[in-house]
Amino acid sequence: MRRRTAVLAALPLIFAAACGTAQKSDSSASPAAASGIKVTGQADQKPTLTFPAGKPSLTSSSQKIIEGSGDPAKEGDVLTAKVTVFNWDGKENKSPGSDYDQGKSEFVTVSQQLPKALYQALEGAKPGGRVLAVIAKDNLTEDQVTNAKQQGTDFTTSSQVLVVDVLARAPKAAQGAATDPGVNGVKIVNPGDDKAPTLTTKTDAKPPKGLVVKTVIEGKGPKVTADQTVLAHYTGKIWGTDKQFDSSWERGEPSTFALNQVVKGWSQGLTGVPVGSRVLITIPPELGYGKEGNPQGGIKGTDTLVFVVDVLGAA
């Protein structure tokens, strides 16, 4: 699939930092208690912050506010979370955005490419937990500080405060007993654990005329809705030729898709699928790339597309 969208980010500056190299602090992030910020409210509700009087701290720090339960997050994990950001300027300390206000969640990857305090806050975080990170200029490069100022945030006189409520930690692959999808001409091998399934579409059988969605592994999570963004691992091939045109597995990380911005076969096929599922989708040309096809991907206007998709999260 080439019609991909980036993960929804409530904090363009901070998550943009993950695309470059965030500056490492000289010392480990200190407990945020040193910042004097008080956080109140339950982990499933928008947090309320009380800031200390006077100038903001210009030193990055992190703190676990609510412990949560389950497996702790580690490097490379993708978390479904709700993020609230505050501009700590020592004056109004306003919140420019919160996922709670938008009624959405988002995906956050635990990566050392994030600002150090944010990474340290997320590492070890558990579902149901809440963490806080103070992001100051000591965690950013000079270019990031300059870019932030152009966007209206001056890290020479203020800091950003992130409160992240962790909703879930995405699995690496769909887990559970696999069943044969029963589509003539298509074969799936499910090796189990966190390994990628193998999809084979070499066949003389005629492709289905309409959209076909078959469950291979049934997930236990909530059903995906048409307005959500999904986190998925997938392999895509052309019916009959076994030609692979795309695979997130080969890139080594799952992809995110806003279902209202992908081909109709994907949006229709994944809507209603429980998170944690593995599904087989066959998409006729009219629900794929249409008569024009996708020359860049080697897809003709008459090709039926076949995907095996692990739905790892929805936000």
PDB file of C-alpha atoms in Angstrom:
ATOM      1  CA  MET A   1       0.000   0.000   0.000  1.00  0.00           C
ATOM      2  CA  ARG A   2       1.373   3.378  -0.954  1.00  0.00           C
ATOM      3  CA  ARG A   3      -1.429   5.586   0.282  1.00  0.00           C
ATOM      4  CA  ARG A   4      -0.037   5.804   3.778  1.00  0.00           C
ATOM      5  CA  THR A   5      -0.397   8.525   6.359  1.00  0.00           C
ATOM      6  CA  ALA A   6       1.855   9.395   9.264  1.00  0.00           C
ATOM      7  CA  VAL A   7       0.766   8.666  12.804  1.00  0.00           C
ATOM      8  CA  LEU A   8      -1.489  11.277  14.332  1.00  0.00           C
ATOM      9  CA  ALA A   9       0.724  13.473  16.495  1.00  0.00           C
ATOM     10  CA  ALA A  10      -0.632  15.951  18.975  1.00  0.00           C
ATOM     11  CA  LEU A  11       2.900  17.290  19.356  1.00  0.00           C
ATOM     12  CA  PRO A  12       4.410  18.055  15.951  1.00  0.00           C
ATOM     13  CA  LEU A  13       7.619  19.450  17.410  1.00  0.00           C
ATOM     14  CA  ILE A  14       8.378  16.610  19.781  1.00  0.00           C
ATOM     15  CA  PHE A  15       7.529  13.826  17.371  1.00  0.00           C
ATOM     16  CA  ALA A  16       9.399  15.572  14.590  1.00  0.00           C
ATOM     17  CA  ALA A  17      12.415  15.251  16.818  1.00  0.00           C
ATOM     18  CA  ALA A  18      12.079  11.495  16.522  1.00  0.00           C
ATOM     19  CA  CYS A  19      12.783  11.773  12.805  1.00  0.00           C
ATOM     20  CA  GLY A  20      16.183  13.253  13.493  1.00  0.00           C
ATOM     21  CA  THR A  21      18.570  12.684  16.348  1.00  0.00           C
ATOM     22  CA  ALA A  22      17.441  14.043  19.679  1.00  0.00           C
ATOM     23  CA  GLN A  23      20.231  15.432  21.820  1.00  0.00           C
ATOM     24  CA  LYS A  24      21.381  13.299  24.736  1.00  0.00           C
ATOM     25  CA  SER A  25      21.407  15.006  28.124  1.00  0.00           C
ATOM     26  CA  ASP A  26      24.653  14.991  30.051  1.00  0.00           C
ATOM     27  CA  SER A  27      22.902  13.421  33.018  1.00  0.00           C
ATOM     28  CA  SER A  28      20.023  11.009  33.393  1.00  0.00           C
ATOM     29  CA  ALA A  29      16.540  12.508  33.463  1.00  0.00           C
ATOM     30  CA  SER A  30      15.721  13.354  37.047  1.00  0.00           C
ATOM     31  CA  PRO A  31      12.402  12.630  38.767  1.00  0.00           C
ATOM     32  CA  ALA A  32       9.874  15.266  37.751  1.00  0.00           C
ATOM     33  CA  ALA A  33       9.176  15.889  41.419  1.00  0.00           C
ATOM     34  CA  ALA A  34      12.201  18.183  41.107  1.00  0.00           C
ATOM     35  CA  SER A  35      10.207  20.221  38.587  1.00  0.00           C
ATOM     36  CA  GLY A  36       7.518  20.889  41.193  1.00  0.00           C
ATOM     37  CA  ILE A  37       4.668  20.015  38.807  1.00  0.00           C
ATOM     38  CA  LYS A  38       1.624  18.393  40.386  1.00  0.00           C
ATOM     39  CA  VAL A  39      -0.520  16.097  38.229  1.00  0.00           C
ATOM     40  CA  THR A  40      -4.052  15.146  39.265  1.00  0.00           C
ATOM     41  CA  GLY A  41      -6.840  13.125  37.676  1.00  0.00           C
ATOM     42  CA  GLN A  42      -7.368   9.518  36.657  1.00  0.00           C
ATOM     43  CA  ALA A  43      -5.339   7.918  33.878  1.00  0.00           C
ATOM     44  CA  ASP A  44      -8.375   7.647  31.602  1.00  0.00           C
ATOM     45  CA  GLN A  45      -9.248  11.340  31.906  1.00  0.00           C
ATOM     46  CA  LYS A  46      -7.574  14.554  30.787  1.00  0.00           C
ATOM     47  CA  PRO A  47      -4.960  15.464  33.404  1.00  0.00           C
ATOM     48  CA  THR A  48      -4.884  18.669  35.406  1.00  0.00           C
ATOM     49  CA  LEU A  49      -1.474  20.212  36.053  1.00  0.00           C
ATOM     50  CA  THR A  50      -0.500  22.673  38.740  1.00  0.00           C
ATOM     51  CA  PHE A  51       2.769  24.452  38.007  1.00  0.00           C
ATOM     52  CA  PRO A  52       5.085  25.983  40.605  1.00  0.00           C
ATOM     53  CA  ALA A  53       5.224  29.764  40.739  1.00  0.00           C
ATOM     54  CA  GLY A  54       8.025  31.598  38.997  1.00  0.00           C
ATOM     55  CA  LYS A  55      10.128  30.779  35.979  1.00  0.00           C
ATOM     56  CA  PRO A  56       9.859  27.369  34.314  1.00  0.00           C
ATOM     57  CA  SER A  57      12.480  24.704  34.687  1.00  0.00           C
ATOM     58  CA  LEU A  58      14.814  24.615  31.696  1.00  0.00           C
ATOM     59  CA  THR A  59      16.088  21.162  32.631  1.00  0.00           C
ATOM     60  CA  SER A  60      14.501  18.023  31.153  1.00  0.00           C
ATOM     61  CA  SER A  61      13.072  15.427  33.524  1.00  0.00           C
ATOM     62  CA  SER A  62      10.655  12.517  33.655  1.00  0.00           C
ATOM     63  CA  GLN A  63       8.379  10.802  36.136  1.00  0.00           C
ATOM     64  CA  LYS A  64       5.949   7.910  36.325  1.00  0.00           C
ATOM     65  CA  ILE A  65       2.715   9.295  37.751  1.00  0.00           C
ATOM     66  CA  ILE A  66       0.558   6.140  37.700  1.00  0.00           C
ATOM     67  CA  GLU A  67       2.199   2.708  37.545  1.00  0.00           C
ATOM     68  CA  GLY A  68      -0.260   0.762  35.394  1.00  0.00           C
ATOM     69  CA  SER A  69      -0.082  -3.014  34.979  1.00  0.00           C
ATOM     70  CA  GLY A  70       1.054  -5.601  32.465  1.00  0.00           C
ATOM     71  CA  ASP A  71       4.249  -5.874  30.469  1.00  0.00           C
ATOM     72  CA  PRO A  72       6.516  -2.799  30.625  1.00  0.00           C
ATOM     73  CA  ALA A  73       7.343  -1.037  27.365  1.00  0.00           C
ATOM     74  CA  LYS A  74      10.780  -1.497  25.884  1.00  0.00           C
ATOM     75  CA  GLU A  75      12.793  -0.151  22.956  1.00  0.00           C
ATOM     76  CA  GLY A  76      10.909  -0.521  19.688  1.00  0.00           C
ATOM     77  CA  ASP A  77       7.480  -1.077  21.218  1.00  0.00           C
ATOM     78  CA  VAL A  78       4.546   0.863  19.809  1.00  0.00           C
ATOM     79  CA  LEU A  79       2.148   2.253  22.414  1.00  0.00           C
ATOM     80  CA  THR A  80      -1.418   3.385  21.924  1.00  0.00           C
ATOM     81  CA  ALA A  81      -1.648   6.499  24.068  1.00  0.00           C
ATOM     82  CA  LYS A  82      -3.432   9.730  24.794  1.00  0.00           C
ATOM     83  CA  VAL A  83      -1.093  12.700  25.004  1.00  0.00           C
ATOM     84  CA  THR A  84      -1.638  16.123  26.561  1.00  0.00           C
ATOM     85  CA  VAL A  85       0.929  18.885  26.098  1.00  0.00           C
ATOM     86  CA  PHE A  86       1.501  22.082  28.047  1.00  0.00           C
ATOM     87  CA  ASN A  87       3.744  25.039  27.237  1.00  0.00           C
ATOM     88  CA  TRP A  88       5.461  25.813  30.525  1.00  0.00           C
ATOM     89  CA  ASP A  89       6.328  29.478  30.218  1.00  0.00           C
ATOM     90  CA  GLY A  90       5.859  30.471  33.869  1.00  0.00           C
ATOM     91  CA  LYS A  91       2.953  32.714  32.920  1.00  0.00           C
ATOM     92  CA  GLU A  92      -0.147  31.098  31.455  1.00  0.00           C
ATOM     93  CA  ASN A  93       1.232  27.557  31.064  1.00  0.00           C
ATOM     94  CA  LYS A  94      -1.414  26.840  28.444  1.00  0.00           C
ATOM     95  CA  SER A  95      -2.191  23.484  26.845  1.00  0.00           C
ATOM     96  CA  PRO A  96      -2.106  23.808  23.035  1.00  0.00           C
ATOM     97  CA  GLY A  97      -3.551  20.344  22.519  1.00  0.00           C
ATOM     98  CA  SER A  98      -4.751  17.087  24.007  1.00  0.00           C
ATOM     99  CA  ASP A  99      -5.926  13.829  22.480  1.00  0.00           C
ATOM    100  CA  TYR A 100      -8.728  13.911  25.048  1.00  0.00           C
ATOM    101  CA  ASP A 101     -10.120  17.081  23.472  1.00  0.00           C
ATOM    102  CA  GLN A 102     -10.171  15.402  20.058  1.00  0.00           C
ATOM    103  CA  GLY A 103     -11.595  12.128  21.311  1.00  0.00           C
ATOM    104  CA  LYS A 104      -8.677  10.270  19.731  1.00  0.00           C
ATOM    105  CA  SER A 105      -5.622   8.321  20.737  1.00  0.00           C
ATOM    106  CA  GLU A 106      -2.340   7.980  18.852  1.00  0.00           C
ATOM    107  CA  PHE A 107       0.643   5.683  18.377  1.00  0.00           C
ATOM    108  CA  VAL A 108       3.955   6.455  20.053  1.00  0.00           C
ATOM    109  CA  THR A 109       7.060   4.377  19.360  1.00  0.00           C
ATOM    110  CA  VAL A 110       9.476   3.887  22.246  1.00  0.00           C
ATOM    111  CA  SER A 111      12.646   4.978  20.507  1.00  0.00           C
ATOM    112  CA  GLN A 112      15.917   6.577  21.495  1.00  0.00           C
ATOM    113  CA  GLN A 113      15.299   8.974  18.622  1.00  0.00           C
ATOM    114  CA  LEU A 114      12.804  10.695  20.927  1.00  0.00           C
ATOM    115  CA  PRO A 115      13.997  13.411  23.304  1.00  0.00           C
ATOM    116  CA  LYS A 116      15.761  11.644  26.156  1.00  0.00           C
ATOM    117  CA  ALA A 117      13.317  12.589  28.915  1.00  0.00           C
ATOM    118  CA  LEU A 118      10.364  11.374  26.862  1.00  0.00           C
ATOM    119  CA  TYR A 119      12.133   8.119  26.030  1.00  0.00           C
ATOM    120  CA  GLN A 120      12.975   7.525  29.678  1.00  0.00           C
ATOM    121  CA  ALA A 121       9.397   8.245  30.693  1.00  0.00           C
ATOM    122  CA  LEU A 122       7.999   5.765  28.148  1.00  0.00           C
ATOM    123  CA  GLU A 123      10.557   3.010  28.712  1.00  0.00           C
ATOM    124  CA  GLY A 124       9.039   0.711  31.321  1.00  0.00           C
ATOM    125  CA  ALA A 125       5.596   2.318  31.120  1.00  0.00           C
ATOM    126  CA  LYS A 126       2.687  -0.108  31.457  1.00  0.00           C
ATOM    127  CA  PRO A 127      -0.847  -0.132  30.057  1.00  0.00           C
ATOM    128  CA  GLY A 128      -3.110   1.917  32.300  1.00  0.00           C
ATOM    129  CA  GLY A 129      -0.144   3.984  33.413  1.00  0.00           C
ATOM    130  CA  ARG A 130       0.566   7.692  33.181  1.00  0.00           C
ATOM    131  CA  VAL A 131       3.964   9.305  32.694  1.00  0.00           C
ATOM    132  CA  LEU A 132       5.187  12.885  32.566  1.00  0.00           C
ATOM    133  CA  ALA A 133       8.120  14.337  30.665  1.00  0.00           C
ATOM    134  CA  VAL A 134       9.502  17.849  30.800  1.00  0.00           C
ATOM    135  CA  ILE A 135      11.208  18.564  27.481  1.00  0.00           C
ATOM    136  CA  ALA A 136      13.707  21.404  27.708  1.00  0.00           C
ATOM    137  CA  LYS A 137      16.407  22.676  25.389  1.00  0.00           C
ATOM    138  CA  ASP A 138      18.996  20.298  26.892  1.00  0.00           C
ATOM    139  CA  ASN A 139      17.154  17.434  25.145  1.00  0.00           C
ATOM    140  CA  LEU A 140      16.985  19.115  21.739  1.00  0.00           C
ATOM    141  CA  THR A 141      19.464  19.994  19.036  1.00  0.00           C
ATOM    142  CA  GLU A 142      20.129  23.590  18.056  1.00  0.00           C
ATOM    143  CA  ASP A 143      18.158  23.071  14.860  1.00  0.00           C
ATOM    144  CA  GLN A 144      15.179  21.741  16.788  1.00  0.00           C
ATOM    145  CA  VAL A 145      15.276  24.724  19.141  1.00  0.00           C
ATOM    146  CA  THR A 146      15.400  27.069  16.141  1.00  0.00           C
ATOM    147  CA  ASN A 147      12.556  25.288  14.358  1.00  0.00           C
ATOM    148  CA  ALA A 148      10.458  25.331  17.510  1.00  0.00           C
ATOM    149  CA  LYS A 149      10.915  29.076  17.855  1.00  0.00           C
ATOM    150  CA  GLN A 150       9.695  29.535  14.294  1.00  0.00           C
ATOM    151  CA  GLN A 151       6.588  27.583  15.288  1.00  0.00           C
ATOM    152  CA  GLY A 152       5.998  29.774  18.324  1.00  0.00           C
ATOM    153  CA  THR A 153       7.720  27.820  21.113  1.00  0.00           C
ATOM    154  CA  ASP A 154      10.824  29.462  22.589  1.00  0.00           C
ATOM    155  CA  PHE A 155      12.871  26.811  24.390  1.00  0.00           C
ATOM    156  CA  THR A 156      15.324  29.435  25.630  1.00  0.00           C
ATOM    157  CA  THR A 157      12.650  30.724  28.023  1.00  0.00           C
ATOM    158  CA  SER A 158      10.156  27.851  28.289  1.00  0.00           C
ATOM    159  CA  SER A 159       9.766  24.071  28.231  1.00  0.00           C
ATOM    160  CA  GLN A 160       7.140  21.643  26.981  1.00  0.00           C
ATOM    161  CA  VAL A 161       5.447  19.268  29.379  1.00  0.00           C
ATOM    162  CA  LEU A 162       3.940  16.020  28.102  1.00  0.00           C
ATOM    163  CA  VAL A 163       1.558  13.826  30.026  1.00  0.00           C
ATOM    164  CA  VAL A 164       1.183  10.462  28.295  1.00  0.00           C
ATOM    165  CA  ASP A 165      -1.561   8.022  29.276  1.00  0.00           C
ATOM    166  CA  VAL A 166      -0.628   4.555  28.004  1.00  0.00           C
ATOM    167  CA  LEU A 167      -3.671   2.626  26.795  1.00  0.00           C
ATOM    168  CA  ALA A 168      -2.018  -0.449  25.286  1.00  0.00           C
ATOM    169  CA  ARG A 169       1.228  -1.936  24.038  1.00  0.00           C
ATOM    170  CA  ALA A 170       0.913  -3.307  20.518  1.00  0.00           C
ATOM    171  CA  PRO A 171       1.937  -6.930  19.914  1.00  0.00           C
ATOM    172  CA  LYS A 172       4.626  -7.679  17.332  1.00  0.00           C
ATOM    173  CA  ALA A 173       2.250  -9.956  15.406  1.00  0.00           C
ATOM    174  CA  ALA A 174      -1.241 -11.406  15.687  1.00  0.00           C
ATOM    175  CA  GLN A 175      -1.300 -14.187  18.275  1.00  0.00           C
ATOM    176  CA  GLY A 176      -3.582 -17.207  18.563  1.00  0.00           C
ATOM    177  CA  ALA A 177      -4.814 -20.259  16.724  1.00  0.00           C
ATOM    178  CA  ALA A 178      -4.787 -19.808  12.942  1.00  0.00           C
ATOM    179  CA  THR A 179      -7.404 -21.165  10.565  1.00  0.00           C
ATOM    180  CA  ASP A 180      -7.379 -21.694   6.807  1.00  0.00           C
ATOM    181  CA  PRO A 181      -9.134 -18.707   5.200  1.00  0.00           C
ATOM    182  CA  GLY A 182     -10.561 -21.040   2.568  1.00  0.00           C
ATOM    183  CA  VAL A 183      -9.880 -18.902  -0.501  1.00  0.00           C
ATOM    184  CA  ASN A 184      -9.115 -21.063  -3.546  1.00  0.00           C
ATOM    185  CA  GLY A 185      -5.785 -20.022  -5.067  1.00  0.00           C
ATOM    186  CA  VAL A 186      -4.341 -18.416  -1.947  1.00  0.00           C
ATOM    187  CA  LYS A 187      -2.174 -20.063   0.691  1.00  0.00           C
ATOM    188  CA  ILE A 188      -1.014 -18.680   4.054  1.00  0.00           C
ATOM    189  CA  VAL A 189       1.587 -20.265   6.312  1.00  0.00           C
ATOM    190  CA  ASN A 190       1.415 -19.091   9.924  1.00  0.00           C
ATOM    191  CA  PRO A 191       4.700 -19.817  11.735  1.00  0.00           C
ATOM    192  CA  GLY A 192       3.502 -18.478  15.089  1.00  0.00           C
ATOM    193  CA  ASP A 193       5.216 -16.353  17.734  1.00  0.00           C
ATOM    194  CA  ASP A 194       6.246 -12.949  16.340  1.00  0.00           C
ATOM    195  CA  LYS A 195       7.216 -14.265  12.907  1.00  0.00           C
ATOM    196  CA  ALA A 196       5.717 -13.010   9.650  1.00  0.00           C
ATOM    197  CA  PRO A 197       3.144 -15.152   7.851  1.00  0.00           C
ATOM    198  CA  THR A 198       3.955 -16.346   4.339  1.00  0.00           C
ATOM    199  CA  LEU A 199       1.473 -15.476   1.593  1.00  0.00           C
ATOM    200  CA  THR A 200       1.386 -17.345  -1.732  1.00  0.00           C
ATOM    201  CA  THR A 201      -0.832 -16.165  -4.608  1.00  0.00           C
ATOM    202  CA  LYS A 202       0.580 -18.191  -7.537  1.00  0.00           C
ATOM    203  CA  THR A 203      -2.518 -19.751  -9.062  1.00  0.00           C
ATOM    204  CA  ASP A 204      -4.504 -20.324 -12.250  1.00  0.00           C
ATOM    205  CA  ALA A 205      -7.769 -19.876 -10.329  1.00  0.00           C
ATOM    206  CA  LYS A 206      -9.864 -16.852 -11.184  1.00  0.00           C
ATOM    207  CA  PRO A 207      -9.901 -14.127  -8.528  1.00  0.00           C
ATOM    208  CA  PRO A 208     -13.080 -13.269  -6.618  1.00  0.00           C
ATOM    209  CA  LYS A 209     -15.148 -10.557  -8.307  1.00  0.00           C
ATOM    210  CA  GLY A 210     -15.870  -8.670  -5.105  1.00  0.00           C
ATOM    211  CA  LEU A 211     -14.104  -7.781  -1.874  1.00  0.00           C
ATOM    212  CA  VAL A 212     -13.285 -10.809   0.277  1.00  0.00           C
ATOM    213  CA  VAL A 213     -12.239 -10.575   3.933  1.00  0.00           C
ATOM    214  CA  LYS A 214     -11.418 -13.798   5.806  1.00  0.00           C
ATOM    215  CA  THR A 215     -10.257 -14.172   9.383  1.00  0.00           C
ATOM    216  CA  VAL A 216      -7.072 -16.179   9.896  1.00  0.00           C
ATOM    217  CA  ILE A 217      -6.535 -15.306  13.575  1.00  0.00           C
ATOM    218  CA  GLU A 218      -9.341 -13.648  15.503  1.00  0.00           C
ATOM    219  CA  GLY A 219      -8.240 -10.860  17.813  1.00  0.00           C
ATOM    220  CA  LYS A 220      -9.774 -10.031  21.167  1.00  0.00           C
ATOM    221  CA  GLY A 221      -9.480  -6.241  20.986  1.00  0.00           C
ATOM    222  CA  PRO A 222     -12.066  -3.616  20.077  1.00  0.00           C
ATOM    223  CA  LYS A 223     -13.385  -3.517  16.533  1.00  0.00           C
ATOM    224  CA  VAL A 224     -11.769  -1.014  14.174  1.00  0.00           C
ATOM    225  CA  THR A 225     -14.015   1.882  13.116  1.00  0.00           C
ATOM    226  CA  ALA A 226     -13.951   3.620   9.746  1.00  0.00           C
ATOM    227  CA  ASP A 227     -12.585   6.894  11.159  1.00  0.00           C
ATOM    228  CA  GLN A 228      -9.594   5.354  12.934  1.00  0.00           C
ATOM    229  CA  THR A 229      -5.925   4.966  12.124  1.00  0.00           C
ATOM    230  CA  VAL A 230      -4.665   1.393  12.260  1.00  0.00           C
ATOM    231  CA  LEU A 231      -1.253   0.010  13.109  1.00  0.00           C
ATOM    232  CA  ALA A 232      -0.615  -3.010  10.923  1.00  0.00           C
ATOM    233  CA  HIS A 233       1.931  -5.477   9.632  1.00  0.00           C
ATOM    234  CA  TYR A 234       1.118  -6.734   6.153  1.00  0.00           C
ATOM    235  CA  THR A 235       2.276  -8.320   2.933  1.00  0.00           C
ATOM    236  CA  GLY A 236       0.690  -7.435  -0.408  1.00  0.00           C
ATOM    237  CA  LYS A 237       0.854  -9.529  -3.561  1.00  0.00           C
ATOM    238  CA  ILE A 238      -0.848  -9.695  -6.958  1.00  0.00           C
ATOM    239  CA  TRP A 239      -3.331 -12.491  -7.550  1.00  0.00           C
ATOM    240  CA  GLY A 240      -2.071 -15.205  -9.881  1.00  0.00           C
ATOM    241  CA  THR A 241       1.539 -14.101 -10.239  1.00  0.00           C
ATOM    242  CA  ASP A 242       2.670 -14.175  -6.605  1.00  0.00           C
ATOM    243  CA  LYS A 243       4.397 -10.849  -7.264  1.00  0.00           C
ATOM    244  CA  GLN A 244       4.977  -8.982  -4.009  1.00  0.00           C
ATOM    245  CA  PHE A 245       4.621  -5.212  -4.256  1.00  0.00           C
ATOM    246  CA  ASP A 246       4.804  -4.199  -0.616  1.00  0.00           C
ATOM    247  CA  SER A 247       5.604  -5.614   2.831  1.00  0.00           C
ATOM    248  CA  SER A 248       5.943  -3.887   6.179  1.00  0.00           C
ATOM    249  CA  TRP A 249       7.576  -7.057   7.514  1.00  0.00           C
ATOM    250  CA  GLU A 250      10.519  -6.591   5.153  1.00  0.00           C
ATOM    251  CA  ARG A 251      10.905  -2.988   6.334  1.00  0.00           C
ATOM    252  CA  GLY A 252      11.173  -4.269   9.887  1.00  0.00           C
ATOM    253  CA  GLU A 253       8.372  -2.212  11.432  1.00  0.00           C
ATOM    254  CA  PRO A 254       4.572  -1.969  11.239  1.00  0.00           C
ATOM    255  CA  SER A 255       2.899   0.848   9.315  1.00  0.00           C
ATOM    256  CA  THR A 256       0.061   3.200  10.204  1.00  0.00           C
ATOM    257  CA  PHE A 257      -2.903   3.955   7.950  1.00  0.00           C
ATOM    258  CA  ALA A 258      -5.794   6.354   8.329  1.00  0.00           C
ATOM    259  CA  LEU A 259      -8.659   4.270   6.979  1.00  0.00           C
ATOM    260  CA  ASN A 260     -10.283   7.297   5.362  1.00  0.00           C
ATOM    261  CA  GLN A 261      -7.149   7.877   3.269  1.00  0.00           C
ATOM    262  CA  VAL A 262      -6.429   4.447   1.805  1.00  0.00           C
ATOM    263  CA  VAL A 263      -7.910   2.462  -1.062  1.00  0.00           C
ATOM    264  CA  LYS A 264     -11.537   1.446  -0.554  1.00  0.00           C
ATOM    265  CA  GLY A 265     -10.667  -2.224  -0.251  1.00  0.00           C
ATOM    266  CA  TRP A 266      -8.566  -1.494   2.815  1.00  0.00           C
ATOM    267  CA  SER A 267     -11.031   0.865   4.471  1.00  0.00           C
ATOM    268  CA  GLN A 268     -13.989  -1.442   3.854  1.00  0.00           C
ATOM    269  CA  GLY A 269     -12.047  -4.613   4.585  1.00  0.00           C
ATOM    270  CA  LEU A 270     -10.556  -3.543   7.915  1.00  0.00           C
ATOM    271  CA  THR A 271     -13.571  -1.721   9.333  1.00  0.00           C
ATOM    272  CA  GLY A 272     -15.111  -3.968  11.971  1.00  0.00           C
ATOM    273  CA  VAL A 273     -12.049  -6.207  12.345  1.00  0.00           C
ATOM    274  CA  PRO A 274     -11.070  -6.755  16.015  1.00  0.00           C
ATOM    275  CA  VAL A 275      -7.648  -5.470  17.009  1.00  0.00           C
ATOM    276  CA  GLY A 276      -5.221  -8.376  17.316  1.00  0.00           C
ATOM    277  CA  SER A 277      -6.600 -10.153  14.247  1.00  0.00           C
ATOM    278  CA  ARG A 278      -4.860 -11.524  11.172  1.00  0.00           C
ATOM    279  CA  VAL A 279      -7.021 -11.275   8.073  1.00  0.00           C
ATOM    280  CA  LEU A 280      -6.766 -12.135   4.398  1.00  0.00           C
ATOM    281  CA  ILE A 281      -8.145  -9.485   2.056  1.00  0.00           C
ATOM    282  CA  THR A 282      -8.596  -9.816  -1.699  1.00  0.00           C
ATOM    283  CA  ILE A 283      -9.335  -6.514  -3.408  1.00  0.00           C
ATOM    284  CA  PRO A 284     -10.752  -6.232  -6.950  1.00  0.00           C
ATOM    285  CA  PRO A 285      -9.352  -3.453  -9.174  1.00  0.00           C
ATOM    286  CA  GLU A 286     -12.312  -1.112  -8.666  1.00  0.00           C
ATOM    287  CA  LEU A 287     -11.715  -1.116  -4.891  1.00  0.00           C
ATOM    288  CA  GLY A 288      -7.947  -0.882  -5.294  1.00  0.00           C
ATOM    289  CA  TYR A 289      -6.145   1.471  -7.635  1.00  0.00           C
ATOM    290  CA  GLY A 290      -8.783   1.442 -10.374  1.00  0.00           C
ATOM    291  CA  LYS A 291      -8.190   1.341 -14.109  1.00  0.00           C
ATOM    292  CA  GLU A 292      -5.011   3.421 -13.855  1.00  0.00           C
ATOM    293  CA  GLY A 293      -3.366   0.922 -11.507  1.00  0.00           C
ATOM    294  CA  ASN A 294      -0.208   1.884  -9.664  1.00  0.00           C
ATOM    295  CA  PRO A 295       2.735   1.805 -12.119  1.00  0.00           C
ATOM    296  CA  GLN A 296       5.222   2.656  -9.367  1.00  0.00           C
ATOM    297  CA  GLY A 297       4.186  -0.468  -7.482  1.00  0.00           C
ATOM    298  CA  GLY A 298       4.012  -2.595 -10.631  1.00  0.00           C
ATOM    299  CA  ILE A 299       0.222  -2.888 -10.321  1.00  0.00           C
ATOM    300  CA  LYS A 300      -1.905  -2.915 -13.468  1.00  0.00           C
ATOM    301  CA  GLY A 301      -5.467  -1.682 -13.677  1.00  0.00           C
ATOM    302  CA  THR A 302      -6.738  -5.261 -14.018  1.00  0.00           C
ATOM    303  CA  ASP A 303      -4.836  -6.705 -11.034  1.00  0.00           C
ATOM    304  CA  THR A 304      -6.582  -8.152  -7.998  1.00  0.00           C
ATOM    305  CA  LEU A 305      -4.604  -7.385  -4.842  1.00  0.00           C
ATOM    306  CA  VAL A 306      -4.155  -9.871  -2.019  1.00  0.00           C
ATOM    307  CA  PHE A 307      -3.077  -8.893   1.486  1.00  0.00           C
ATOM    308  CA  VAL A 308      -2.450 -10.714   4.720  1.00  0.00           C
ATOM    309  CA  VAL A 309      -2.810  -8.101   7.455  1.00  0.00           C
ATOM    310  CA  ASP A 310      -2.077  -8.206  11.189  1.00  0.00           C
ATOM    311  CA  VAL A 311      -4.159  -5.500  12.871  1.00  0.00           C
ATOM    312  CA  LEU A 312      -1.950  -4.572  15.829  1.00  0.00           C
ATOM    313  CA  GLY A 313      -3.678  -1.425  17.043  1.00  0.00           C
ATOM    314  CA  ALA A 314      -6.297   1.227  16.314  1.00  0.00           C
ATOM    315  CA  ALA A 315      -6.311   4.861  17.375  1.00  0.00           C
TER     316      ALA A 315
END
